[in-house]
Short mmCIF file of C-alpha atoms and ligand atoms in Angstrom, two decimals:
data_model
loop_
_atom_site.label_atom_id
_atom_site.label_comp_id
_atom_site.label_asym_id
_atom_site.label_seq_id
_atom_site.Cartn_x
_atom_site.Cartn_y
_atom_site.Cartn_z
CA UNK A 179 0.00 0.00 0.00
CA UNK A 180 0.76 3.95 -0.35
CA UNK A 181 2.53 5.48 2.29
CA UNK A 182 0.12 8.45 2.06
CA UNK A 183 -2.80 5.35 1.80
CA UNK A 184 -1.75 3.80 4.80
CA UNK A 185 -1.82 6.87 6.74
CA UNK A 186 -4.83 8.42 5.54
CA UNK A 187 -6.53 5.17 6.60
CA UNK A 188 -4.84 4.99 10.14
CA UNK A 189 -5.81 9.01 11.15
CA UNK A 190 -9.23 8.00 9.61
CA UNK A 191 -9.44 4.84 11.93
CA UNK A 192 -8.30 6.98 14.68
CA UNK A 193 -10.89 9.60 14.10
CA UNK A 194 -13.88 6.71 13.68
CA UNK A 195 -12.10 5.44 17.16
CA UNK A 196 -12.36 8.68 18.70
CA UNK A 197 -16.24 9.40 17.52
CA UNK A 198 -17.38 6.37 18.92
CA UNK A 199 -15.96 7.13 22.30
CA UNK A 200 -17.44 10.16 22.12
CA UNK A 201 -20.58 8.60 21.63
CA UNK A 202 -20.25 6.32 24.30
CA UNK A 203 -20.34 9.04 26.75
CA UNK A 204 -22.97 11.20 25.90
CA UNK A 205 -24.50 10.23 22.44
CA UNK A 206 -23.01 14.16 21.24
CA UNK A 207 -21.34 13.63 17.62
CA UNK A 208 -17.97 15.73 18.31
CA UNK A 209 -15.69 14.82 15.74
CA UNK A 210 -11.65 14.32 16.68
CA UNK A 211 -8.63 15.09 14.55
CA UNK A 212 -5.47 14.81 16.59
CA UNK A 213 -2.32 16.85 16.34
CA UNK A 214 0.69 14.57 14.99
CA UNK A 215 2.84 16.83 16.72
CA UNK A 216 3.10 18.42 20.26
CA UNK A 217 4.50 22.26 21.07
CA UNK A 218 4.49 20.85 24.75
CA UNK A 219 8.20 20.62 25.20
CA UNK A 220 8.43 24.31 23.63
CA UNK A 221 6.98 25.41 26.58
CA UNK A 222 8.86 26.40 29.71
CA UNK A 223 6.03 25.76 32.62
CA UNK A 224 7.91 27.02 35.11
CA UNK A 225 7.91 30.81 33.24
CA UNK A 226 4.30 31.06 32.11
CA UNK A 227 2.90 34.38 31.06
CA UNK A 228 -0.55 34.21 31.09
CA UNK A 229 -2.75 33.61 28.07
CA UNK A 230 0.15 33.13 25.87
CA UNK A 231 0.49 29.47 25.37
CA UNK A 232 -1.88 27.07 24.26
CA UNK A 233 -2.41 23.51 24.10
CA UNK A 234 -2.15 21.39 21.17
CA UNK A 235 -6.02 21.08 20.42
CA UNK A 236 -9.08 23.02 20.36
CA UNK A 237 -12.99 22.19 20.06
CA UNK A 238 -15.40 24.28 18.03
CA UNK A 239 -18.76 24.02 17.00
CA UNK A 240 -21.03 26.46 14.56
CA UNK A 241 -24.52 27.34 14.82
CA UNK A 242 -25.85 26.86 11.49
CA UNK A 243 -29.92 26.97 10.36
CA UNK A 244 -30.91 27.81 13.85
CA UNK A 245 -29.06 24.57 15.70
CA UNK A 246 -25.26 24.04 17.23
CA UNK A 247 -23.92 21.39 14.63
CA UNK A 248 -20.45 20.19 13.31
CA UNK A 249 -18.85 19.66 17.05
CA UNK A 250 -15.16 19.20 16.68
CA UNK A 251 -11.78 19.15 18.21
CA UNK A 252 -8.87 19.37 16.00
CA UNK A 253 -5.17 20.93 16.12
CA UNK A 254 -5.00 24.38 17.70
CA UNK A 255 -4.25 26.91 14.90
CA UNK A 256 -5.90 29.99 12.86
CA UNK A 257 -9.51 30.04 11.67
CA UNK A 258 -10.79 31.51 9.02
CA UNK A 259 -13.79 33.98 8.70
CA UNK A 260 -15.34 36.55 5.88
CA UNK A 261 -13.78 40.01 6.57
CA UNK A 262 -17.29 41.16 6.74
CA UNK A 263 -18.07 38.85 9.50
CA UNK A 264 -20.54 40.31 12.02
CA UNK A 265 -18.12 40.07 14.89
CA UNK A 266 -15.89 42.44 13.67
CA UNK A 267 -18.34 45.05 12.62
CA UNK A 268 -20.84 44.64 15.20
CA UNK A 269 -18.93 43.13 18.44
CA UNK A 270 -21.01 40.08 19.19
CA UNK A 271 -18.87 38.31 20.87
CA UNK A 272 -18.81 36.74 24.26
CA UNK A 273 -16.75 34.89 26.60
CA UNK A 274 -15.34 32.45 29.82
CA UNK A 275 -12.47 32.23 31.65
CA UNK A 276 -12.98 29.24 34.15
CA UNK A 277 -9.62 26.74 35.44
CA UNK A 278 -8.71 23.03 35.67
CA UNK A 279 -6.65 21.45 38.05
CA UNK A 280 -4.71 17.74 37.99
CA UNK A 281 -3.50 16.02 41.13
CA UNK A 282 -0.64 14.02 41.01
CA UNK A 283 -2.46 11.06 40.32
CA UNK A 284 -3.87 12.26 37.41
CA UNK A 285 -7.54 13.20 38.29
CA UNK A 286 -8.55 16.68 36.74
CA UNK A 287 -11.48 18.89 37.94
CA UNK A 288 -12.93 22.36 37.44
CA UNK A 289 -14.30 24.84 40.02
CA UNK A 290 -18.17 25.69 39.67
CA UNK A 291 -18.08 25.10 35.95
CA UNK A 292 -21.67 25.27 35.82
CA UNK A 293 -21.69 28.85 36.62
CA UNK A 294 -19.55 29.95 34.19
CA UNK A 295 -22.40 28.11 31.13
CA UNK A 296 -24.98 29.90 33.11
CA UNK A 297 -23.37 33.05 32.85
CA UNK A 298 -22.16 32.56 29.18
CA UNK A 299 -25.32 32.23 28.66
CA UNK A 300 -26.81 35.39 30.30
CA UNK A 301 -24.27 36.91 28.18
CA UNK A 302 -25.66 35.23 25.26
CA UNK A 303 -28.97 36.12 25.65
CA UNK A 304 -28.13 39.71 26.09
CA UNK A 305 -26.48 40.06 23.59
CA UNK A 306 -28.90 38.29 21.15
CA UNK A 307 -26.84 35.03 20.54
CA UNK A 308 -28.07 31.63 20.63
CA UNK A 309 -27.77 29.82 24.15
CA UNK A 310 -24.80 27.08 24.15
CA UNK A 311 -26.51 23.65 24.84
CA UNK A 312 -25.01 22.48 28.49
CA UNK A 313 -24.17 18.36 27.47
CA UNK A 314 -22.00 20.00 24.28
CA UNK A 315 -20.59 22.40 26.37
CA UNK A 316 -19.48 19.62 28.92
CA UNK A 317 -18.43 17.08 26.51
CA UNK A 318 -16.44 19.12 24.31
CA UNK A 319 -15.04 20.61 27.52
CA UNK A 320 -13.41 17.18 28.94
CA UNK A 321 -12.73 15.63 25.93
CA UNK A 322 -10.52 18.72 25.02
CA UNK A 323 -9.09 18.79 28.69
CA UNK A 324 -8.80 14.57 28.45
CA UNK A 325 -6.67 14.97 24.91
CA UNK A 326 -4.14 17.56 26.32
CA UNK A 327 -4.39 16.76 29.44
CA UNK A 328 -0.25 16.41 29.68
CA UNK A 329 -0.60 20.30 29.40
CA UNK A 330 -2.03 20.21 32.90
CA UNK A 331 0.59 20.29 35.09
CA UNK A 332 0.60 19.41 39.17
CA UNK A 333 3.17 21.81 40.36
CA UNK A 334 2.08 24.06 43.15
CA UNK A 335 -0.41 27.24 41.53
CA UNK A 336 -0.55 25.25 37.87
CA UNK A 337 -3.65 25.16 36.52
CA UNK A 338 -5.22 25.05 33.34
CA UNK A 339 -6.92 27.95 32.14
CA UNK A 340 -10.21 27.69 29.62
CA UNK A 341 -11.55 30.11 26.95
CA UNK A 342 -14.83 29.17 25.95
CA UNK A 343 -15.90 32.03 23.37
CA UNK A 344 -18.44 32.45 21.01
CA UNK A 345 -18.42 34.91 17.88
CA UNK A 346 -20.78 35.90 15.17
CA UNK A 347 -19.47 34.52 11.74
CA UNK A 348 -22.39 35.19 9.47
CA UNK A 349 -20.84 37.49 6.55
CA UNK A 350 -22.65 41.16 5.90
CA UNK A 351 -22.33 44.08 7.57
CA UNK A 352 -26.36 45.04 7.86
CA UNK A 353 -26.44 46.06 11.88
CA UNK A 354 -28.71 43.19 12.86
CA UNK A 355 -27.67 39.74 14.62
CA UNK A 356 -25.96 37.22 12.82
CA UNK A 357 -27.70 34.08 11.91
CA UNK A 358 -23.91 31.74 12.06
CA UNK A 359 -21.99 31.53 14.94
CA UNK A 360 -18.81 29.77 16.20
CA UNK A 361 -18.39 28.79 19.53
CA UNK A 362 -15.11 27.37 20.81
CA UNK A 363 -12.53 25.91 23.78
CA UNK A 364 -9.02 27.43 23.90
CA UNK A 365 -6.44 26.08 26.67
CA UNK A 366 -3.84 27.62 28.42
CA UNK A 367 -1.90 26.48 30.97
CA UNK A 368 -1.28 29.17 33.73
CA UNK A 369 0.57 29.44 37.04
CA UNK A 370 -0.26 31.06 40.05
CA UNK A 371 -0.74 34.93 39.53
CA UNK A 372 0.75 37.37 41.47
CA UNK A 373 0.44 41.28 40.11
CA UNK A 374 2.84 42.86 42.09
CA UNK A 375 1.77 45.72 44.56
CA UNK A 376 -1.65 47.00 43.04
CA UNK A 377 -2.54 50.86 43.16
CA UNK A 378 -5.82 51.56 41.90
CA UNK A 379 -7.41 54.49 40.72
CA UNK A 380 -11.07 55.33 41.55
CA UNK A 381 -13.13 56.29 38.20
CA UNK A 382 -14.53 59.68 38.37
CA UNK A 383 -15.03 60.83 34.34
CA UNK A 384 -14.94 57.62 32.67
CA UNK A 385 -17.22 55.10 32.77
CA UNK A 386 -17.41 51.00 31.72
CA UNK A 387 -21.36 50.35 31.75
CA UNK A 388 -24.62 51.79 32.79
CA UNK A 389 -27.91 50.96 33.92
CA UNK A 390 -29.77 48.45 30.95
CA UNK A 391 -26.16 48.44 29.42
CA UNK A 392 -24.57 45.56 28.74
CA UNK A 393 -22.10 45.44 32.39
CA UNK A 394 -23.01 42.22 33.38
CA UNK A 395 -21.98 40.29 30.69
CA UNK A 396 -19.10 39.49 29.75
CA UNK A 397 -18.72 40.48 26.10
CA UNK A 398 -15.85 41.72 24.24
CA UNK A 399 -16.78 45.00 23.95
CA UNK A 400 -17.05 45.30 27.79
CA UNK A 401 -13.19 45.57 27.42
CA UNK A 402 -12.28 47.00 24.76
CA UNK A 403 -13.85 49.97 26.10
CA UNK A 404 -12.20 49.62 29.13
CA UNK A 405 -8.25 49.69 27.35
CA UNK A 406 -8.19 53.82 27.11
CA UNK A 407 -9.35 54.66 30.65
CA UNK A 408 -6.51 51.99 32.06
CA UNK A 409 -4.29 53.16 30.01
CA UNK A 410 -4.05 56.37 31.16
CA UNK A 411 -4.55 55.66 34.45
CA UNK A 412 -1.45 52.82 33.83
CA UNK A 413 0.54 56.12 32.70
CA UNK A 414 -0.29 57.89 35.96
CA UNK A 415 1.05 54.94 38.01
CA UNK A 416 -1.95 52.71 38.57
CA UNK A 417 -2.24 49.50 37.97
CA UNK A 418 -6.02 49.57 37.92
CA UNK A 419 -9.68 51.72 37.75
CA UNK A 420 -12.11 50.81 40.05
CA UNK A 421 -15.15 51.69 37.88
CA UNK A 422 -17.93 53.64 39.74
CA UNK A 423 -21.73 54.17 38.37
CA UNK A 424 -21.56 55.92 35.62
CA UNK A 425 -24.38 58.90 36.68
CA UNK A 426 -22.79 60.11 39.94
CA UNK A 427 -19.73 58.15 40.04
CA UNK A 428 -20.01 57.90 43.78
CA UNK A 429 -20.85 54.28 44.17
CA UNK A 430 -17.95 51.68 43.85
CA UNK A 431 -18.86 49.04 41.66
CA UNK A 432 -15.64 46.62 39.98
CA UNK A 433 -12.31 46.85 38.38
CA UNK A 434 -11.32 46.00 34.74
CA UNK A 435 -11.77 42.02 35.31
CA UNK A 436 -12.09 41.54 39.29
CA UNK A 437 -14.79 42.70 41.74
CA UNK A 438 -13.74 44.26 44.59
CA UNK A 439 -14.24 44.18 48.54
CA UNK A 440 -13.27 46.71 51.64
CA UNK A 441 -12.72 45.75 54.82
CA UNK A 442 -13.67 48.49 57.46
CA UNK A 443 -12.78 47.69 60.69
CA UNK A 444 -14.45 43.79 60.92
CA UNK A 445 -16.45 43.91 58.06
CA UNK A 446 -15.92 42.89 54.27
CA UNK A 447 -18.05 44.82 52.11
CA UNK A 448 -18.88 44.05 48.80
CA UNK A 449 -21.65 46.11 45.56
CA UNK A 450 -24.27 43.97 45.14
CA UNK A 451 -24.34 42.63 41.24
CA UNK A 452 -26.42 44.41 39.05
CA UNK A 453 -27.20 44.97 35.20
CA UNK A 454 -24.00 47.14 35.59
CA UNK A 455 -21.41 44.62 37.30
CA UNK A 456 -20.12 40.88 36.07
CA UNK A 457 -21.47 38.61 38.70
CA UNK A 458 -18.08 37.08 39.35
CA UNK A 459 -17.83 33.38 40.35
CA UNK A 460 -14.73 34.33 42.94
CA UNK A 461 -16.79 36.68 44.35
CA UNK A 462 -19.63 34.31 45.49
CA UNK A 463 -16.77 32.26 46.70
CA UNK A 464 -15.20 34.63 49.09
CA UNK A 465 -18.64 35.45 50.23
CA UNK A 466 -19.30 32.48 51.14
CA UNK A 467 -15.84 31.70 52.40
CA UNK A 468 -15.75 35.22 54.32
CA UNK A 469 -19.58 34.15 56.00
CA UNK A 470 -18.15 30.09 56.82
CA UNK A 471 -15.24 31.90 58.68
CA UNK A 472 -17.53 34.37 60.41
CA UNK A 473 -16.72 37.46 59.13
CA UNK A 474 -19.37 40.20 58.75
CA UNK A 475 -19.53 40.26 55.26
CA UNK A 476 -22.29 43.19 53.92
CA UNK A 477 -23.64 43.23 50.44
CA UNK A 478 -24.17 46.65 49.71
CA UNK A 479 -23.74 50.16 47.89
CA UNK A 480 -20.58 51.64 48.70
CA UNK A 481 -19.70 55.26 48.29
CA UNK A 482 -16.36 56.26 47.71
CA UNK A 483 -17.02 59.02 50.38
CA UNK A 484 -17.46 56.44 52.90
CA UNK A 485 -13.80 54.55 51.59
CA UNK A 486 -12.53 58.13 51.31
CA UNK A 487 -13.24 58.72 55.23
CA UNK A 488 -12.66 55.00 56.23
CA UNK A 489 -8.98 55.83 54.74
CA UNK A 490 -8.75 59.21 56.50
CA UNK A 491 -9.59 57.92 60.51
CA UNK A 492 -7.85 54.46 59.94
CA UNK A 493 -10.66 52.03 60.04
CA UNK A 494 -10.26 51.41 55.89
CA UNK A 495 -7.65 48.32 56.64
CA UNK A 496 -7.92 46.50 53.41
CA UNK A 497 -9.23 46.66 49.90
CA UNK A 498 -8.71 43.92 47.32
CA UNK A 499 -9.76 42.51 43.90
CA UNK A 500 -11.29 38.59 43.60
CA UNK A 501 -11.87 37.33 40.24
CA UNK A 502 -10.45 34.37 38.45
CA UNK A 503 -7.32 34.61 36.90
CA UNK A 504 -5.42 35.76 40.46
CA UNK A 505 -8.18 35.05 42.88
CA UNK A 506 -7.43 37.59 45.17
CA UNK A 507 -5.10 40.47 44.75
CA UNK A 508 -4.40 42.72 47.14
CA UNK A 509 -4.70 46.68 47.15
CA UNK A 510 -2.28 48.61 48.39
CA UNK A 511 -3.50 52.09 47.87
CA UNK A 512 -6.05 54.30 46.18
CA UNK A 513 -6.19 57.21 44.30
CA UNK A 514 -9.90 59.50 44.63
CA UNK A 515 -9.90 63.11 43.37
CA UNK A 516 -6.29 64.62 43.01
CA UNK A 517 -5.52 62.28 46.47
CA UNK A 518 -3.73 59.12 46.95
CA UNK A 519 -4.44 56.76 50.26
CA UNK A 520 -2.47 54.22 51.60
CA UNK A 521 -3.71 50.85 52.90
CA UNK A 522 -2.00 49.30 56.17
CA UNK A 523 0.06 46.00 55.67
CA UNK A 524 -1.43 43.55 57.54
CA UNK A 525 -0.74 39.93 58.79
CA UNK A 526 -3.25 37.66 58.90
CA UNK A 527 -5.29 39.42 56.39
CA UNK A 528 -8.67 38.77 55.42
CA UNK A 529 -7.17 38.85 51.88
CA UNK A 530 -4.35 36.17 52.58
CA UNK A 531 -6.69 33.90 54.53
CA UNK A 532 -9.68 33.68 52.35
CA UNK A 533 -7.55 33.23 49.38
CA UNK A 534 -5.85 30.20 51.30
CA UNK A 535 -9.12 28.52 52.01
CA UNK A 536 -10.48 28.84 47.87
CA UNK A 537 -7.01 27.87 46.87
CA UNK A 538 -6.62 24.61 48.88
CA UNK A 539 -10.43 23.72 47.58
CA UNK A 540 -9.00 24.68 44.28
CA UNK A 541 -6.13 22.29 44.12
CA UNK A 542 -7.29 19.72 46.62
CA UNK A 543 -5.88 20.41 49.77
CA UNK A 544 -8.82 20.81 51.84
CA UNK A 545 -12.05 19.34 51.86
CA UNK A 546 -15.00 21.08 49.33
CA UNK A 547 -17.45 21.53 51.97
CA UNK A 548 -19.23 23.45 49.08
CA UNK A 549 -19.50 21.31 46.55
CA UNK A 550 -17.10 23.28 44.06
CA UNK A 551 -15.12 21.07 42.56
CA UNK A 552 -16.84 18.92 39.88
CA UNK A 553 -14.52 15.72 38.88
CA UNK A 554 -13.62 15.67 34.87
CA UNK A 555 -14.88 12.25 33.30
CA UNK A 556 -11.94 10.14 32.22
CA UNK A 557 -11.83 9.32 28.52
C1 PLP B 15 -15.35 42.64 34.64
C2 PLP B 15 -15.07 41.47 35.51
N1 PLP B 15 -15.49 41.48 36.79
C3 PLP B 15 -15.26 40.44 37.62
C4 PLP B 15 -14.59 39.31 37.18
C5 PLP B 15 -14.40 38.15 38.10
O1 PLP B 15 -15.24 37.08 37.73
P1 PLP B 15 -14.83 35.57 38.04
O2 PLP B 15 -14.57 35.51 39.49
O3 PLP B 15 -16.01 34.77 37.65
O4 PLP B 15 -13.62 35.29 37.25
C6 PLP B 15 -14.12 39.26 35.86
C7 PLP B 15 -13.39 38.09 35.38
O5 PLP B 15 -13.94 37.20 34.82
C8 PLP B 15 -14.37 40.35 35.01
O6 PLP B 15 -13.95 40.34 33.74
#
């Protein structure tokens, strides 16, 4: 036989192997082409900058004549779309960012995946794209983490962070939504996070949503509109904005991809999530966490006046940022209004400790008295 013969019948076996797997688990048709080659010992694990390697594979599926067909993983690499592809006229595009962790023994699991589809699709929803269907968005999920799961590594703070996105693909640029979509799974593998000392800046002319805007999900645009604000506040020596409402910016509402707490005196406070705010996954955490330890923890406006004060007569002892990709990250001072305000360094923070309890659940140190962690099938 052919060379060429022989091995376009072997990857085609492979792929019929890989399909009926699939099926096997959960009668979803996703389609497998594996990579014959691996960038995995390109990568130096113990230097990771984050979000700039991926895996060898991703999964994609399009929404075609109103249903999510033509699941697939194949090897990570470029796509291809019309130039006049809605997405980049019109912004409908949405996003994830969620993490997977692998313990020495090789079992992987996710933290409170399920809130991330429900909030992907919010965001969906909102912005007038078809809902992702939750057994695709699980299967194609594992089976991506199962096939590069060597990519997950089980050195302390690794973890494996996820992309699911979904864009508009439909070609024409009439200002309507598109009728083809792509959704897809992109991998990266991360290490712990640390920013360095964080100074924020409180917002007090620019603004990133508004009431019956589009704040709360978490759509492309969300950001890009957040890039010139942070940049010049990045020039000015801040790491950060924390983004007030945008009619009387007195109420402090999130930073660019983190929500944010105080802690005056005893008590963590926290905005309450609204139509303007993401309604971050860490955030319930460390609410929860913060409550389990018996803190006061109070879910509430918060007016920058207040913060201002709580800065002024000492009782403002910390501030800091939960979301995702760092968890928590602490604040160490604040700019309002021409005036800059430093926060005490403290041992035995509320920062430091609640960050230890979510990142032992995280990687399996400590018990999930939650129910957080949710085990990926093997494959
Ligand atoms: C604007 C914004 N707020 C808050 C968060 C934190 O959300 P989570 O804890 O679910 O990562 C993020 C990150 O996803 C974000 O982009």
């Amino acid at each position: 036989m052919h060379t060429l013969q022989f091995l376009y019948l072997l990857l085609f076996s492979i792929n019929i192997f890989f399909t009926n797997e699939i099926m096997g688990i959960n009668n979803q048709n996703i389609t497998i082409k594996k990579s014959t080659t691996t960038k995995i010992n390109e990568v130096d694990f113990s230097n990771l900058s984050f979000g700039e390697n991926f895996t060898d594979h991703m999964f994609e599926c399009d929404y075609i004549d109103g249903k999510w067909t033509n699941a697939q993983i194949r090897p990570y690499g470029p796509i291809s779309l019309d130039p006049s592809a809605k997405v980049f006229h019109y912004g409908q595009a949405i996003f994830e960012g969620m993490k997977a962790y692998k313990s020495v023994d090789g079992a992987v699991w996710l933290f409170r995946p399920e809130d991330n589809l429900i909030r992907l699709n919010k965001s969906a929803v909102r912005l007038a794209i078809p809902e992702f269907p939750k057994d695709l968005f699980f299967d194609g999920m594992e089976l991506l983490l199962n096939i590069d799961k060597e990519w997950i590594q089980t050195t302390e703070g690794s973890s494996m962070y996820i992309r699911p996105f979904i864009i508009a693909t439909e070609p024409g640029v009439s200002a309507s939504p598109a009728k083809r979509y792509k959704f897809m799974f992109i991998l990266s593998p991360a290490q712990s996070y640390y920013s360095g000392e964080v100074k924020v800046l409180f917002a007090d002319k620019f603004s990133r949503s508004a009431s019956g805007g589009v704040g709360f999900a978490k759509c492309a645009g969300n950001y890009a509109g957040q890039f010139y604000p942070t940049k010049l506040a990045n020039e000015a020596g801040y790491q950060q904005v924390v983004w007030t409402d945008s009619s009387t910016h007195e109420k402090l509402e999130e930073a660019g991809t983190m929500n944010v707490f105080f802690r005056v005196g005893d008590t963590l406070i926290t905005a309450p999530t609204s139509d303007r705010i993401l309604d971050g996954i860490t955030r319930k955490s460390v609410i929860a966490i913060a409550e389990k330890e018996g803190y006061n923890v109070e879910v509430r406006d918060i007016s920058v006046y207040e913060i201002e004060e709580a800065a002024k007569n000492g009782t403002l002892l910390e501030m800091f940022g939960a979301g995702t990709a760092a968890v928590i990250n602490p604040i160490v001072s604040f700019h309002f209004k021409g005036n800059d305000y430093d926060l005490p360094k403290l041992e035995n923070s509320y920062a430091s400790i609640i960050k230890k309890k979510i990142t032992d659940i995280q990687t399996g140190k400590a018990e999930d008295p939650f129910g957080w962690k949710y085990a990926v099938r093997s494959i």
